[in-house]
Amino acid sequence: MNELALPSNVEAERYVLGACMLSPRAVDDVSEVLKVTDLHDTRHVTAYGAIRRLHDQDKPTDVVSVVDELIRAGELVGNLDAAYLHALTDGVPSSANAGYWADMVREAAIRRHVIEGARRAAQVATDATVSASDVTELARDAFDQIEDAASRGVESIGDWFMDFAESLTEKPSYTPTPWHDLNQLIFGVRDGGMYVIAARPGDGKSIMAVQIALALAKERPVLFVSLEMNREEIGARAIASLGQIFIGSLNKHQLTDSDWKAFAAHRSALEALPLVIVDSSEVSTIPQLKAKARAVRRKYKRNPVVIVDYLQLLSSPVKAESRQVEVAGFSRALKLAAQQWKVPVLALSQLNRGNTQRKGKGAEPQLSDLRESGAIEQDADAVLLLHRKPVAGSADELKVIVAKNRQGQQGEVSLVWQGQFSRVLSKYDAREDLMPEKGTYS
């Protein structure tokens, strides 16, 4: 593969640069099509970079100005001199053709990107430190970058605002969570949004995630990635929540006759859901997660909602410079997946021990307690912080603190904790006469 000649159209590059130095309008036309790195000849890359800098500063882009800019930047050296730049303007038929020549340059650049992507894929495939399951996804990522780079052009607000106005007459794309009180604040989860549920261990983030998965799976496919528990444990929590079966009885395989009846009553409905649960034996990296999401899409003909339990347990197929950088990469990848696939993505996250060292109301978690990366807060559309408060003589309370909400208001919601059934309920859904003795399971 190394012996392949990289495609280029140097003559078209010369015409593009010549046109840009003859007409500022040509720079506008070309800028919509070409990035600096799309040119192949290193002299042309340098010259186009100078032209773009001048144009971005509303300065002239004629030959004299470009020469002066290159001198200022110390880039007028070797074969790139004033005489060469003057020669670029010679023979340009019309600067009005700049966009056409830019398309020719861009086509050659895309072909180079494909070859370079194939080379990167080959390098990954021969790297023994990268697992075989990650090789395919890393290769796909290399080519996805080419596809993203191939898009071009800009749209003014007038190009899309009519579609936006028409969309206001339709039902919004929010899917409600199982808790009415919480929906009053965040409306539900929306396509393209990333939602973070963060808590200390045992405070209910996995329980809430399972309930959300069950609710969303009634409407669309859901991929539940459990990195902390195996899929059987998640399945047990699901059936416990639906059938009001003690999770301890399920875990100990000691079901009563009434438990088996409840199990049978909900089993068919649970098995019919497009809910795919995978554990760390199948998915532990972002490339593996993307591969599994593609598999779910192939099965159900629709991109799945993705739930990750939990973010900090993901690993990277390549070594990062620090743990914070690594976790930030996971967070950003999930946010981009939500936007690209147009689905909600829910990422569970651990909190550090900062809130346990505070007193009084300050003992409640804060955004600053998100473990290992502030990028999680930055990427999230909404951050829900959980704080469980045992209450003597009554049902335990699970406080949900909406600490960040791009689409609505912040606030707090109090839910009823039923750990024995692996679920939480809105207060008006919880009836004291239906609530058995509290358990200690989480």
mmCIF file with all atom_site columns, N, CA and C in Angstrom, residues 10 12 21 31-32 59 73 75 86 96-97 103 163 190 220 223 244 249 252 269-270 298 327 329 339 368 403 414:
data_model
loop_
_atom_site.group_PDB
_atom_site.id
_atom_site.type_symbol
_atom_site.label_atom_id
_atom_site.label_alt_id
_atom_site.label_comp_id
_atom_site.label_asym_id
_atom_site.label_entity_id
_atom_site.label_seq_id
_atom_site.pdbx_PDB_ins_code
_atom_site.Cartn_x
_atom_site.Cartn_y
_atom_site.Cartn_z
_atom_site.occupancy
_atom_site.B_iso_or_equiv
_atom_site.pdbx_formal_charge
_atom_site.auth_seq_id
_atom_site.auth_comp_id
_atom_site.auth_asym_id
_atom_site.auth_atom_id
_atom_site.pdbx_PDB_model_num
ATOM 1  N N  . VAL A 1 10  ? -2.421  19.268  -9.194  1.00 0.00 ? 10  VAL A N  1
ATOM 2  C CA . VAL A 1 10  ? -1.599  20.439  -8.915  1.00 0.00 ? 10  VAL A CA 1
ATOM 3  C C  . VAL A 1 10  ? -1.971  21.611  -9.805  1.00 0.00 ? 10  VAL A C  1
ATOM 4  N N  . ALA A 1 12  ? -4.953  22.344  -10.965 1.00 0.00 ? 12  ALA A N  1
ATOM 5  C CA . ALA A 1 12  ? -6.151  22.973  -10.406 1.00 0.00 ? 12  ALA A CA 1
ATOM 6  C C  . ALA A 1 12  ? -5.812  23.770  -9.147  1.00 0.00 ? 12  ALA A C  1
ATOM 7  N N  . MET A 1 21  ? -5.948  35.184  -5.443  1.00 0.00 ? 21  MET A N  1
ATOM 8  C CA . MET A 1 21  ? -5.132  36.395  -5.371  1.00 0.00 ? 21  MET A CA 1
ATOM 9  C C  . MET A 1 21  ? -5.600  37.458  -6.364  1.00 0.00 ? 21  MET A C  1
ATOM 10 N N  . SER A 1 31  ? -13.354 28.937  -0.066  1.00 0.00 ? 31  SER A N  1
ATOM 11 C CA . SER A 1 31  ? -13.356 28.630  1.363   1.00 0.00 ? 31  SER A CA 1
ATOM 12 C C  . SER A 1 31  ? -14.504 27.705  1.744   1.00 0.00 ? 31  SER A C  1
ATOM 13 N N  . GLU A 1 32  ? -15.614 27.761  0.977   1.00 0.00 ? 32  GLU A N  1
ATOM 14 C CA . GLU A 1 32  ? -16.730 26.861  1.256   1.00 0.00 ? 32  GLU A CA 1
ATOM 15 C C  . GLU A 1 32  ? -16.408 25.422  0.892   1.00 0.00 ? 32  GLU A C  1
ATOM 16 N N  . LYS A 1 59  ? -8.484  41.552  5.141   1.00 0.00 ? 59  LYS A N  1
ATOM 17 C CA . LYS A 1 59  ? -7.367  42.212  4.475   1.00 0.00 ? 59  LYS A CA 1
ATOM 18 C C  . LYS A 1 59  ? -7.307  41.766  3.020   1.00 0.00 ? 59  LYS A C  1
ATOM 19 N N  . ALA A 1 73  ? 5.340   35.819  8.416   1.00 0.00 ? 73  ALA A N  1
ATOM 20 C CA . ALA A 1 73  ? 5.266   34.522  9.080   1.00 0.00 ? 73  ALA A CA 1
ATOM 21 C C  . ALA A 1 73  ? 6.534   33.694  8.906   1.00 0.00 ? 73  ALA A C  1
ATOM 22 N N  . GLU A 1 75  ? 7.580   32.352  6.133   1.00 0.00 ? 75  GLU A N  1
ATOM 23 C CA . GLU A 1 75  ? 7.250   31.200  5.296   1.00 0.00 ? 75  GLU A CA 1
ATOM 24 C C  . GLU A 1 75  ? 7.624   31.409  3.829   1.00 0.00 ? 75  GLU A C  1
ATOM 25 N N  . HIS A 1 86  ? 3.554   35.289  -8.214  1.00 0.00 ? 86  HIS A N  1
ATOM 26 C CA . HIS A 1 86  ? 3.127   36.072  -9.370  1.00 0.00 ? 86  HIS A CA 1
ATOM 27 C C  . HIS A 1 86  ? 2.781   35.150  -10.538 1.00 0.00 ? 86  HIS A C  1
ATOM 28 N N  . ALA A 1 96  ? -13.872 33.655  -11.827 1.00 0.00 ? 96  ALA A N  1
ATOM 29 C CA . ALA A 1 96  ? -15.224 33.170  -11.577 1.00 0.00 ? 96  ALA A CA 1
ATOM 30 C C  . ALA A 1 96  ? -15.285 31.647  -11.558 1.00 0.00 ? 96  ALA A C  1
ATOM 31 N N  . ASN A 1 97  ? -14.271 30.985  -12.106 1.00 0.00 ? 97  ASN A N  1
ATOM 32 C CA . ASN A 1 97  ? -14.232 29.516  -12.155 1.00 0.00 ? 97  ASN A CA 1
ATOM 33 C C  . ASN A 1 97  ? -13.583 28.907  -10.912 1.00 0.00 ? 97  ASN A C  1
ATOM 34 N N  . ASP A 1 103 ? -13.519 22.288  -6.573  1.00 0.00 ? 103 ASP A N  1
ATOM 35 C CA . ASP A 1 103 ? -14.134 20.963  -6.555  1.00 0.00 ? 103 ASP A CA 1
ATOM 36 C C  . ASP A 1 103 ? -13.164 19.896  -7.060  1.00 0.00 ? 103 ASP A C  1
ATOM 37 N N  . ASP A 1 163 ? -38.196 24.914  8.073   1.00 0.00 ? 163 ASP A N  1
ATOM 38 C CA . ASP A 1 163 ? -38.374 23.545  8.566   1.00 0.00 ? 163 ASP A CA 1
ATOM 39 C C  . ASP A 1 163 ? -38.524 23.543  10.089  1.00 0.00 ? 163 ASP A C  1
ATOM 40 N N  . ARG A 1 190 ? -34.390 13.527  24.890  1.00 0.00 ? 190 ARG A N  1
ATOM 41 C CA . ARG A 1 190 ? -34.615 13.893  23.494  1.00 0.00 ? 190 ARG A CA 1
ATOM 42 C C  . ARG A 1 190 ? -33.538 13.308  22.600  1.00 0.00 ? 190 ARG A C  1
ATOM 43 N N  . ARG A 1 220 ? -38.831 2.150   21.296  1.00 0.00 ? 220 ARG A N  1
ATOM 44 C CA . ARG A 1 220 ? -37.706 2.059   20.346  1.00 0.00 ? 220 ARG A CA 1
ATOM 45 C C  . ARG A 1 220 ? -36.653 1.109   20.891  1.00 0.00 ? 220 ARG A C  1
ATOM 46 N N  . LEU A 1 223 ? -30.019 -0.154  23.736  1.00 0.00 ? 223 LEU A N  1
ATOM 47 C CA . LEU A 1 223 ? -28.792 -0.905  24.015  1.00 0.00 ? 223 LEU A CA 1
ATOM 48 C C  . LEU A 1 223 ? -28.324 -0.523  25.404  1.00 0.00 ? 223 LEU A C  1
ATOM 49 N N  . GLN A 1 244 ? -42.728 -6.531  40.969  1.00 0.00 ? 244 GLN A N  1
ATOM 50 C CA . GLN A 1 244 ? -42.673 -6.309  42.418  1.00 0.00 ? 244 GLN A CA 1
ATOM 51 C C  . GLN A 1 244 ? -42.253 -7.590  43.138  1.00 0.00 ? 244 GLN A C  1
ATOM 52 N N  . SER A 1 249 ? -34.855 -12.314 46.731  1.00 0.00 ? 249 SER A N  1
ATOM 53 C CA . SER A 1 249 ? -35.374 -13.644 46.389  1.00 0.00 ? 249 SER A CA 1
ATOM 54 C C  . SER A 1 249 ? -34.860 -14.087 45.021  1.00 0.00 ? 249 SER A C  1
ATOM 55 N N  . LYS A 1 252 ? -31.150 -15.016 45.311  1.00 0.00 ? 252 LYS A N  1
ATOM 56 C CA . LYS A 1 252 ? -30.928 -16.280 46.023  1.00 0.00 ? 252 LYS A CA 1
ATOM 57 C C  . LYS A 1 252 ? -31.667 -17.453 45.392  1.00 0.00 ? 252 LYS A C  1
ATOM 58 N N  . ALA A 1 269 ? -43.984 -9.963  28.185  1.00 0.00 ? 269 ALA A N  1
ATOM 59 C CA . ALA A 1 269 ? -43.845 -8.556  27.805  1.00 0.00 ? 269 ALA A CA 1
ATOM 60 C C  . ALA A 1 269 ? -42.388 -8.122  27.847  1.00 0.00 ? 269 ALA A C  1
ATOM 61 N N  . LEU A 1 270 ? -41.641 -8.597  28.852  1.00 0.00 ? 270 LEU A N  1
ATOM 62 C CA . LEU A 1 270 ? -40.228 -8.251  28.959  1.00 0.00 ? 270 LEU A CA 1
ATOM 63 C C  . LEU A 1 270 ? -39.433 -8.845  27.802  1.00 0.00 ? 270 LEU A C  1
ATOM 64 N N  . ARG A 1 298 ? -28.985 -2.976  12.792  1.00 0.00 ? 298 ARG A N  1
ATOM 65 C CA . ARG A 1 298 ? -29.257 -3.937  11.714  1.00 0.00 ? 298 ARG A CA 1
ATOM 66 C C  . ARG A 1 298 ? -30.438 -4.847  12.074  1.00 0.00 ? 298 ARG A C  1
ATOM 67 N N  . VAL A 1 327 ? -11.166 9.719   30.124  1.00 0.00 ? 327 VAL A N  1
ATOM 68 C CA . VAL A 1 327 ? -12.587 9.809   30.442  1.00 0.00 ? 327 VAL A CA 1
ATOM 69 C C  . VAL A 1 327 ? -13.250 10.910  29.623  1.00 0.00 ? 327 VAL A C  1
ATOM 70 N N  . GLY A 1 329 ? -12.452 11.719  26.684  1.00 0.00 ? 329 GLY A N  1
ATOM 71 C CA . GLY A 1 329 ? -12.642 11.129  25.360  1.00 0.00 ? 329 GLY A CA 1
ATOM 72 C C  . GLY A 1 329 ? -13.878 10.255  25.296  1.00 0.00 ? 329 GLY A C  1
ATOM 73 N N  . GLN A 1 339 ? -25.577 12.743  18.834  1.00 0.00 ? 339 GLN A N  1
ATOM 74 C CA . GLN A 1 339 ? -25.884 13.681  17.761  1.00 0.00 ? 339 GLN A CA 1
ATOM 75 C C  . GLN A 1 339 ? -25.898 12.996  16.402  1.00 0.00 ? 339 GLN A C  1
ATOM 76 N N  . SER A 1 368 ? -19.338 19.561  40.868  1.00 0.00 ? 368 SER A N  1
ATOM 77 C CA . SER A 1 368 ? -17.888 19.423  41.041  1.00 0.00 ? 368 SER A CA 1
ATOM 78 C C  . SER A 1 368 ? -17.489 18.043  41.542  1.00 0.00 ? 368 SER A C  1
ATOM 79 N N  . ALA A 1 403 ? -28.919 19.265  38.246  1.00 0.00 ? 403 ALA A N  1
ATOM 80 C CA . ALA A 1 403 ? -27.877 20.263  38.460  1.00 0.00 ? 403 ALA A CA 1
ATOM 81 C C  . ALA A 1 403 ? -27.512 21.009  37.180  1.00 0.00 ? 403 ALA A C  1
ATOM 82 N N  . SER A 1 414 ? -38.195 14.732  44.526  1.00 0.00 ? 414 SER A N  1
ATOM 83 C CA . SER A 1 414 ? -38.118 13.678  45.538  1.00 0.00 ? 414 SER A CA 1
ATOM 84 C C  . SER A 1 414 ? -38.912 12.471  45.066  1.00 0.00 ? 414 SER A C  1
#
